[in-house]
Coordinates of C-alpha atoms and ligand atoms in Angstrom, one line a residue:
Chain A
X1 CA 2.5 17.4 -14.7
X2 CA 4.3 19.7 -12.4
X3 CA 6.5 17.2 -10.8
X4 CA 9.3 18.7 -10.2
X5 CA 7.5 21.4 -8.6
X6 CA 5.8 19.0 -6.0
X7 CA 8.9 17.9 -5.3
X8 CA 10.5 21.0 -4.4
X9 CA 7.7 23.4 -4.0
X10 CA 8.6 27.4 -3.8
X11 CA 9.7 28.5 -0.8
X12 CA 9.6 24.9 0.8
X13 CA 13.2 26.3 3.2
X14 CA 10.2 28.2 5.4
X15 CA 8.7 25.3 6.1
X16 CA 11.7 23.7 7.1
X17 CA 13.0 26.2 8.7
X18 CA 9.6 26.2 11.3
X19 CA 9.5 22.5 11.8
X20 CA 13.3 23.2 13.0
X21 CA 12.1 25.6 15.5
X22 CA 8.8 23.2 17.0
X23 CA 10.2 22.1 20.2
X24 CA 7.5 19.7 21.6
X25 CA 8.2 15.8 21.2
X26 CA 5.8 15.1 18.0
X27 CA 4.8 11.6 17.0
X28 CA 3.4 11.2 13.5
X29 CA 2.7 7.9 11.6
X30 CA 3.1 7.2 8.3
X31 CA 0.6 4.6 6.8
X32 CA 1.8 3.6 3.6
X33 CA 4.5 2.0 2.7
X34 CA 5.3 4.0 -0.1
X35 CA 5.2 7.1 2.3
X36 CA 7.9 5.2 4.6
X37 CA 10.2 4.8 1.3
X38 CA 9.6 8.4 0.1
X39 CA 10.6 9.7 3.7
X40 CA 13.3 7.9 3.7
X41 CA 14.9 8.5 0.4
X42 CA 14.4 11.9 0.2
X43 CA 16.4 12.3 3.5
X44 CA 13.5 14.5 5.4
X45 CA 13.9 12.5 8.9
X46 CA 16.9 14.2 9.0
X47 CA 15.6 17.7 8.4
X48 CA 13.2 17.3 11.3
X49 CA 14.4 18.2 14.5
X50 CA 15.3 14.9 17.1
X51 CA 11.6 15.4 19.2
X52 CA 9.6 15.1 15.7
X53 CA 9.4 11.5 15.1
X54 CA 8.2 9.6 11.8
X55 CA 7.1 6.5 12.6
X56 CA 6.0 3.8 9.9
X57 CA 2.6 1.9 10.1
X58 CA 0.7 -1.4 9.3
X59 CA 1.0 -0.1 5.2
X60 CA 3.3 -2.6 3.8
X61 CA 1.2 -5.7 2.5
X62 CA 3.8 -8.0 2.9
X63 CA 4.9 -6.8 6.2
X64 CA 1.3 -7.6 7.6
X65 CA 0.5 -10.8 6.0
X66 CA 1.0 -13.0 9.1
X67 CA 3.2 -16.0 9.5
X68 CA 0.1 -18.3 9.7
X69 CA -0.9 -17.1 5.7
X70 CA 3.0 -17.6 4.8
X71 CA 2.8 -21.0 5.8
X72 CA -0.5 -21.6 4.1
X73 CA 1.2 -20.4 0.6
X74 CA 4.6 -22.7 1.2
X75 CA 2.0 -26.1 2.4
X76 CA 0.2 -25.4 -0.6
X77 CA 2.9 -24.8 -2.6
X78 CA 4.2 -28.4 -0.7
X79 CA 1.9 -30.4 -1.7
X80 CA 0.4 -29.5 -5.3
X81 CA 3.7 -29.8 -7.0
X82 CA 2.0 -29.2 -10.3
X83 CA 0.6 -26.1 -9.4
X84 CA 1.5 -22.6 -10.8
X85 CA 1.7 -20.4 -8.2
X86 CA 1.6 -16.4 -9.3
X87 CA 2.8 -13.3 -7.1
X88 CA 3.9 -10.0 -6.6
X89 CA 8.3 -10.2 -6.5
X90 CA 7.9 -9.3 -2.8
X91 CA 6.6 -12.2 -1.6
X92 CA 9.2 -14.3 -2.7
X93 CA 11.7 -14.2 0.4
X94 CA 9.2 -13.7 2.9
X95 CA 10.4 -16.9 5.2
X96 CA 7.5 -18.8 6.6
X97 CA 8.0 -20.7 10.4
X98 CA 10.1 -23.8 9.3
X99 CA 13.3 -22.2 8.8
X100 CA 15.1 -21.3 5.9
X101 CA 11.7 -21.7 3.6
X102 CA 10.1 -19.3 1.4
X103 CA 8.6 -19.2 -1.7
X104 CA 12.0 -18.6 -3.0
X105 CA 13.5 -21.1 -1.7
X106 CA 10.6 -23.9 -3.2
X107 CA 11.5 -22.7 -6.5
X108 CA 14.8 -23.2 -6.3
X109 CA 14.1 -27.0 -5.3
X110 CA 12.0 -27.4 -8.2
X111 CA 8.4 -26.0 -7.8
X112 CA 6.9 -23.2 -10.5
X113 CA 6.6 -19.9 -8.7
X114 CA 6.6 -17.4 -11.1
X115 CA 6.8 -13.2 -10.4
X116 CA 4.1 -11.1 -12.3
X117 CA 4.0 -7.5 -12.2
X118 CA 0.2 -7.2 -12.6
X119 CA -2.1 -9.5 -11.6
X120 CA -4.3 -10.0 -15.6
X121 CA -0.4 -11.4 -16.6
X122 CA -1.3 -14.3 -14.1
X123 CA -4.7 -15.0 -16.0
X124 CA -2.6 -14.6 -19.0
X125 CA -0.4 -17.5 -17.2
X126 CA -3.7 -20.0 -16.9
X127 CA -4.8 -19.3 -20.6
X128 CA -1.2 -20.4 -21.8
X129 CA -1.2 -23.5 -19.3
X130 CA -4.5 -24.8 -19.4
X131 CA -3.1 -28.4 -18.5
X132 CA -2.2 -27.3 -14.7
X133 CA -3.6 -24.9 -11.9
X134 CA -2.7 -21.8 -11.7
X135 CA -3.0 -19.7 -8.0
X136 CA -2.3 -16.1 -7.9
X137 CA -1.7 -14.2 -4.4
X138 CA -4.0 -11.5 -4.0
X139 CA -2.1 -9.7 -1.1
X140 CA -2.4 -5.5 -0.6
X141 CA -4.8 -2.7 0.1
X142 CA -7.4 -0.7 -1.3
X143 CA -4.8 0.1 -4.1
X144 CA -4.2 -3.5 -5.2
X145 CA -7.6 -4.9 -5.2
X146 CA -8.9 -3.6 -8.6
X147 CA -5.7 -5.5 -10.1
X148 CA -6.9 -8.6 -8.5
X149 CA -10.6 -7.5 -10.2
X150 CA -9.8 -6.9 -13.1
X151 CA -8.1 -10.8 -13.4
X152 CA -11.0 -12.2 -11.9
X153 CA -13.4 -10.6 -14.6
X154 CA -11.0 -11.8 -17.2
X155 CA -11.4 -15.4 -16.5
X156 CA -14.9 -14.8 -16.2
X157 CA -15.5 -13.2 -19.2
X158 CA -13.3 -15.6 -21.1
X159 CA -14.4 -18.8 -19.4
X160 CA -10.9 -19.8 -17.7
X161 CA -11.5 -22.9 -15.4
X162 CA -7.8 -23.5 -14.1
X163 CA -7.5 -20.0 -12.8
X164 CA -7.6 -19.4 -8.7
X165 CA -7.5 -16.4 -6.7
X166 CA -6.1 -16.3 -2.8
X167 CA -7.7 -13.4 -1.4
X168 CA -5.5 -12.1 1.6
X169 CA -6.7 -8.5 0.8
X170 CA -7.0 -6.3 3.7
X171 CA -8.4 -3.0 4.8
X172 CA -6.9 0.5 6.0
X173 CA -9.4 1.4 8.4
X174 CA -10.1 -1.6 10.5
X175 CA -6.2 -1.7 10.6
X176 CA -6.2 1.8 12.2
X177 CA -9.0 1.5 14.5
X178 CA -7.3 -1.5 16.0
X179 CA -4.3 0.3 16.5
X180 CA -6.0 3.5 18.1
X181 CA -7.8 1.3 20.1
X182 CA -4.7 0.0 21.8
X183 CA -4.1 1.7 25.4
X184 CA -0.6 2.5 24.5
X185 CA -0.9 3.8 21.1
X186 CA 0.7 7.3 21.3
X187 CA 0.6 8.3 17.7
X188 CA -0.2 12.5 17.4
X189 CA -1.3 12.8 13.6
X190 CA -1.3 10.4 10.6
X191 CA 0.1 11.1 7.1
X192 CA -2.7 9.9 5.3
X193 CA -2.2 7.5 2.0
X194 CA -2.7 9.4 -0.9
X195 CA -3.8 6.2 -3.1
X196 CA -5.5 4.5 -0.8
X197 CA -7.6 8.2 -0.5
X198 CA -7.8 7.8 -4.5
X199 CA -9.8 4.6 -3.9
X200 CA -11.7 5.2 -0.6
X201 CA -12.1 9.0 -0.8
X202 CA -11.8 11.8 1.3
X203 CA -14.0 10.5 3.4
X204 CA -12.8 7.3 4.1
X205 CA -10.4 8.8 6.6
X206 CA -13.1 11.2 8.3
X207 CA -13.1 8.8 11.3
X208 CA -9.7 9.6 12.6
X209 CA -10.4 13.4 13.3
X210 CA -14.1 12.8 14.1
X211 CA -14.1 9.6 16.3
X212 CA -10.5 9.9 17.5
X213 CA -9.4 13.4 17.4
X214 CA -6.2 12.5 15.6
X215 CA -4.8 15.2 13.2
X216 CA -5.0 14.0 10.0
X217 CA -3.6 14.9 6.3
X218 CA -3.9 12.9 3.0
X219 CA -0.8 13.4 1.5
X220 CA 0.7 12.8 -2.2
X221 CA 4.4 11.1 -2.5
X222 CA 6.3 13.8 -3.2
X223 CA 9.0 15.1 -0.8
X224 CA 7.4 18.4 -1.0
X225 CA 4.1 16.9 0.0
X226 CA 4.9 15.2 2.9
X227 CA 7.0 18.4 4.1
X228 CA 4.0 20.2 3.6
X229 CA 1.6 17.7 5.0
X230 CA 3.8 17.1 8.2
X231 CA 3.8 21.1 8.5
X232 CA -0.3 20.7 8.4
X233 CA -0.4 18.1 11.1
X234 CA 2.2 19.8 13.7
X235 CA 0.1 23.0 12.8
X236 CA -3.2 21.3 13.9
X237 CA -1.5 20.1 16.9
X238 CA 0.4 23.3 17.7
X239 CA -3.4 25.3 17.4
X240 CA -5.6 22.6 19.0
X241 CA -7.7 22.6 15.9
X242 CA -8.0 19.0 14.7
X243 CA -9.1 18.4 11.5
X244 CA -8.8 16.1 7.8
X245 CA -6.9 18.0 5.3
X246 CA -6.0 17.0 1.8
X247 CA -3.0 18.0 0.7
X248 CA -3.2 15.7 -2.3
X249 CA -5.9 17.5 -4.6
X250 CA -4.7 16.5 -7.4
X251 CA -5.4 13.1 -7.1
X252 CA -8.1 12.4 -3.6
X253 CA -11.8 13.3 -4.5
X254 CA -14.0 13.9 -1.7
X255 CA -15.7 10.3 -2.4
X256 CA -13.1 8.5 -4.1
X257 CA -13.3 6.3 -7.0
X258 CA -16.9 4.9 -7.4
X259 CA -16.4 2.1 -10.1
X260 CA -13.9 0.3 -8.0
X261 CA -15.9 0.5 -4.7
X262 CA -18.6 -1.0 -7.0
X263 CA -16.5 -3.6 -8.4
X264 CA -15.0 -4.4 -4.7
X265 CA -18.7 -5.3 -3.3
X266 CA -19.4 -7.0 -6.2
X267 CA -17.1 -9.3 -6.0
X268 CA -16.0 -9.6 -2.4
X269 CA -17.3 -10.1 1.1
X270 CA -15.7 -8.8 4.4
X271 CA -14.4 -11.3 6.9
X272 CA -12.7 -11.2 10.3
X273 CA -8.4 -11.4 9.0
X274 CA -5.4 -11.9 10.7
X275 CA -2.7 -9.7 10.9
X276 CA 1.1 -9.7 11.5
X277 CA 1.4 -8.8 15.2
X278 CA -2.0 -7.0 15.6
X279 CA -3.8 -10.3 14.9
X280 CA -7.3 -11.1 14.4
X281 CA -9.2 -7.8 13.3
X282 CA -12.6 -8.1 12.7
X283 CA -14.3 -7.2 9.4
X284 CA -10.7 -6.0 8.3
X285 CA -10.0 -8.5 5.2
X286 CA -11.6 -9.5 1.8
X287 CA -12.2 -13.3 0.7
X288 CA -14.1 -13.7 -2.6
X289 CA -18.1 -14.5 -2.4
X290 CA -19.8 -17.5 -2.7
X291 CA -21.0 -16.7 -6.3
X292 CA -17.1 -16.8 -7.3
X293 CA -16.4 -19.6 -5.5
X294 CA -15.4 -21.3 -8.4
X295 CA -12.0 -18.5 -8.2
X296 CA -11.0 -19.3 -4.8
X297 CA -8.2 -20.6 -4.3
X298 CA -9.0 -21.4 -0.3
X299 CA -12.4 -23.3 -1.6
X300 CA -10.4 -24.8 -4.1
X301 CA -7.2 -26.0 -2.2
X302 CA -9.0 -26.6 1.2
X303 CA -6.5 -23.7 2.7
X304 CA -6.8 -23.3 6.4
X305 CA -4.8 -21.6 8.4
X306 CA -2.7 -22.9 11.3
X307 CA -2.4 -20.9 14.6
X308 CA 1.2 -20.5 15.2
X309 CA 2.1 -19.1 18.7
X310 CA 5.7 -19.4 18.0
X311 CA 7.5 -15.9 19.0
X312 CA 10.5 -15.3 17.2
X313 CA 13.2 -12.9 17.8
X314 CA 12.0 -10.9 15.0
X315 CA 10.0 -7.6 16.3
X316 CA 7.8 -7.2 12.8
X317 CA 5.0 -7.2 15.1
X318 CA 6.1 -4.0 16.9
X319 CA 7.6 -1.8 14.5
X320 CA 4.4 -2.7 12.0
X321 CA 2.5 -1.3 15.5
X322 CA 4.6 1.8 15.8
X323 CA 5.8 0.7 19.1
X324 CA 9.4 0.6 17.9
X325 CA 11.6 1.9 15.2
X326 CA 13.8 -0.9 13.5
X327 CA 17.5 -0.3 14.8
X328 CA 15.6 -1.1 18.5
X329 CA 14.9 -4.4 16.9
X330 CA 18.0 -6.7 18.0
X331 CA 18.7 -8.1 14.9
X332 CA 18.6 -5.3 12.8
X333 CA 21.7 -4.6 10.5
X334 CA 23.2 -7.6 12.8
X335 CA 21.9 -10.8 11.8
X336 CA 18.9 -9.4 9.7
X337 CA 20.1 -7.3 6.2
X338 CA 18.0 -7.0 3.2
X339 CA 20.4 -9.9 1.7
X340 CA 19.8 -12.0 4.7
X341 CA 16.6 -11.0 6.1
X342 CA 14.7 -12.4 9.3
X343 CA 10.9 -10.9 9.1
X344 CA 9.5 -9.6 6.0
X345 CA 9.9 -5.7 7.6
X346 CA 13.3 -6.6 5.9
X347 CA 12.4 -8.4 2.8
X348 CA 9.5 -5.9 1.5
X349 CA 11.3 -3.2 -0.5
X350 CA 8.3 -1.0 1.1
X351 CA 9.3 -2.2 4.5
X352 CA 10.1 -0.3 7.5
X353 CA 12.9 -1.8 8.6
X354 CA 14.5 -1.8 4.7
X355 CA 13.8 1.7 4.4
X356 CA 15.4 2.0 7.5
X357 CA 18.5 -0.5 6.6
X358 CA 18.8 1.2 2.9
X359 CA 18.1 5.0 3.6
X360 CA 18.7 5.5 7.5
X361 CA 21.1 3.5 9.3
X362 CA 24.6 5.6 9.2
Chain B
X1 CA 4.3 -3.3 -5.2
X2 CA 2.2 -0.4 -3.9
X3 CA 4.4 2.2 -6.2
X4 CA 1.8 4.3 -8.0
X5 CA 3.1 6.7 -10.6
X6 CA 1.9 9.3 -13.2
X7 CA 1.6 8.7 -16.4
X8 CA 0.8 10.4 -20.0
X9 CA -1.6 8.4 -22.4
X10 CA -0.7 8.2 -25.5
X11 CA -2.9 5.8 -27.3
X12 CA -6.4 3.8 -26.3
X13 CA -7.7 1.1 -27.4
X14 CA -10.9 0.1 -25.2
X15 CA -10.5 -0.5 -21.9
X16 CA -6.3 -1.2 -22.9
X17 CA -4.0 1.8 -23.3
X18 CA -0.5 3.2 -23.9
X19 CA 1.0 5.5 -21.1
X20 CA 4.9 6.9 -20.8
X21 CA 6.5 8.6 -18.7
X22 CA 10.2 10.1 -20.0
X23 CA 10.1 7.9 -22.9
X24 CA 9.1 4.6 -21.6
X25 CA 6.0 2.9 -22.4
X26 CA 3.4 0.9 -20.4
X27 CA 0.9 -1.0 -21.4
X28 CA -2.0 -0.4 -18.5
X29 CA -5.7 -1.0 -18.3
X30 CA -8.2 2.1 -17.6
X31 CA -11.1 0.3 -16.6
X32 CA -11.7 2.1 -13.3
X33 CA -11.3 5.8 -14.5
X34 CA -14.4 7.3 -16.6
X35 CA -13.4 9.3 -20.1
X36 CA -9.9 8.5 -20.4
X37 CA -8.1 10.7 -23.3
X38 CA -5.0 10.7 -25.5
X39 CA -3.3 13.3 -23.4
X40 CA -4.8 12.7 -20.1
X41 CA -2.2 12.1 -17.2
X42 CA -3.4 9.1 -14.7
X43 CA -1.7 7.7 -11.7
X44 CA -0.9 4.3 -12.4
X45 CA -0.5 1.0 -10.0
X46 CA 0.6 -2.7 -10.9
X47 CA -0.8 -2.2 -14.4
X48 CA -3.9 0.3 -14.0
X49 CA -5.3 3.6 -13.6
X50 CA -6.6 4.3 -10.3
X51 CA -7.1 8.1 -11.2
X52 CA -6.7 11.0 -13.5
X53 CA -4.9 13.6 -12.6
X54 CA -6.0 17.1 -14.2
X55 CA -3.7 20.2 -15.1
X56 CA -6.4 22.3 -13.1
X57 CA -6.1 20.0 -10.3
X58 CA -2.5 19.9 -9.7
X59 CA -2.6 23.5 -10.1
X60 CA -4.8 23.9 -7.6
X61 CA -2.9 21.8 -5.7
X62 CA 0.5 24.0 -6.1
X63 CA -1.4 27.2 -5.1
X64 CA -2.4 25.5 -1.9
X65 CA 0.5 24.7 -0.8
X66 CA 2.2 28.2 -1.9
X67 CA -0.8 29.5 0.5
X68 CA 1.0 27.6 3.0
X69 CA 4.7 28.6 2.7
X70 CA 3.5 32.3 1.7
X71 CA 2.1 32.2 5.2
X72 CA 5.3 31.5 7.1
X73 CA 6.9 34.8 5.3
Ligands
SF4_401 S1 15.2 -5.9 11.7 FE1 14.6 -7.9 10.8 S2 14.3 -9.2 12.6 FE2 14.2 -7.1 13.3 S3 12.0 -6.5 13.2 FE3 13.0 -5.9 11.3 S4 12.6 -7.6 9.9 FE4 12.3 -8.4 12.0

């Protein structure tokens, strides 16, 4: 479907060419995770000129599940040693506050953690074990959450009881607001998710321009799209003339995808959630309703969380903000390497400081 | 875990379908995209479609952005 031709649109060296010539120090944010990995695979930092600066955002799931939620998982995991716990592969190293543990590291000492690439192949899990508990980890954005649905509807429809859902889901826009709201936040323009647009529409991101003036484009993955869209954005800014563009037609309608807006207020309510170095954000997070209660893995296993106030060296927090990029972190590339990683901006192929270590560094 | 990509359909059997791209197969569940066809392309996440993406559509899309670049001649 025109691929290559996104990647490499015609004529793509003019736009480079201007964005070499814009002098003024530009600071656009990238909010997905996949975006971060895009720009930094395809090389395109280093086509911009020094005073244009990418800077990543709260888009990586595992990056902004907070440490209290980690721990949660690994007590859980602790103390049910006959449970079957489900997850996404990135969640595996992500090292909670006693040190050296992660879910990776429970496994190896004996308890059954098991890696699923969707989430209906942890339903499939409790049908073939229906003996023990099963818990999957329903962590991500607006993308991820129909996968979650669509488990939850299977074990409905099929009448599995040993089936549990932890609901850390979480919300773009609250995320955002937050971190416009912050006094320091000096952010000129947002690259815009492209899936997260599929889901929430259009005019899910309306807010930006309208309520906070910020120039805005929803851009698709390719590294001609996010030339294109960052060309869009320092345009806006260059002219004054702020506004939402959608560079991603092909996929982001105007309202988004109705059936899974449905689905997500069918099943779920909005609640206050925490997040990795923002914190608390209100009506930012999705925990299963009370008419699925008999899903919820927090209902089920009593899960609270612990306030943790311990401050680490790790600066997560701060590059999830935008306040930093990763090589200002101390440890970075020193004593924190994707083999060896401190904070999960590390361990999350989609994280900031990963892209940074894999793609950037040299 | 967020990686969505683009695939082609290729077979469909209720809400459960086929889709490939270069030769390797997927099996991924269309529940959440209206009129699904053999054919159809659809951008797919952890194991479902979260869209279609039409020919007229991406088309579209390319002539947008050749608007742009045709501007900075
Ligand atoms: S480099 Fe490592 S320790 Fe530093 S912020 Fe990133 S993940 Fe945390």
């Amino acid at each position: 479907m025109h691929l290559n031709e996104f990647r490499k649109p015609q004529d793509i060296d003019r736009v480079i060419k201007f964005l070499k010539k814009i002098d003024r120090k530009i600071k656009i944010m990238e909010v997905c995770g996949t975006h971060t990995m895009a720009i930094a695979k395809s090389g395109i930092k280093g086509l911009l000129p020094e005073n244009i600066k990418l800077i990543s955002g709260p888009g990586c799931p595992v990056c902004v599940t907070p440490s209290e939620e980690i721990d949660a998982i690994l007590e859980l995991c602790r103390k049910n040693r006959d449970l079957i716990i489900t997850t996404y592969g990135d969640m595996m190293k992500v090292p909670g506050t006693n040190v050296g543990e992660s879910l990776e590291k429970l496994r190896a000492l004996g308890s059954d953690i098991r890696i699923v690439y969707s989430a209906l192949d942890a339903v499939e899990i409790a049908k073939n074990n229906q003996d023990r508990e099963v818990v999957f980890l329903g962590i991500g954005f607006e993308t991820t959450t129909p996968g979650t649905i669509l488990a939850l509807e299977e074990a409905i429809n099929n009448n599995i009881n040993n089936f549990y859902i932890y609901s850390m889901h979480k919300l773009v826009e609250p995320a955002l607001r937050a971190l416009l709201e912050q006094p320091d936040f000096d952010i000129d323009g947002f690259i815009c998710p492209g899936h997260v647009g599929a889901v929430i529409g259009e005019e899910g991101f309306r807010f930006l321009v309208d309520e906070y003036k910020k120039p805005s484009v929803i851009c698709g993955f390719e590294a001609g799209d996010i030339l294109i869209g960052i060309f869009k954005i320092i345009n806006q800014i260059i002219n004054n003339d702020v506004k939402l563009e959608n560079e991603y037609k092909r996929v982001v309608k105007t309202e988004g995808n109705k059936i899974i807006k449905e689905k997500v207020e069918k099943y779920f309510k909005v609640s206050d959630d925490l997040w990795r170095g923002i914190g608390l954000i209100k009506n930012s997070g999705l925990k299963l309703k009370k008419e699925y209660e008999k899903f919820d893995a927090i209902t089920r296993f009593n899960i609270t969380l612990r306030e943790n106030n311990k401050t680490t060296a790790c600066r997560c927090g701060d590059v999830i903000k935008g306040k930093i990029e990763p090589n200002e972190c101390s440890l970075f590339g020193r004593l924190c390497t994707p083999e060896n990683a401190v904070g999960p901006c590390m361990v999350s192929s989609e994280g900031a400081c990963a892209a940074y270590y894999k793609y950037l560094q040299f | 875990m967020c990686l969505a990509v683009p695939l082609k359909v290729v077979n469909i059997e209720g809400n459960t379908a086929q889709a490939e791209i270069e030769g390797v197969k997927r099996t991924i569940r269309i529940d959440f995209v209206k009129d699904v066809k053999v054919g159809d392309y659809v951008i797919v996440h952890a194991g479902f479609a979260i869209e279609k993406l039409k020919e007229e559509d991406a088309i579209e899309n390319l002539r947008l952005i050749k608007e742009v670049t045709d501007a900075l001649k």
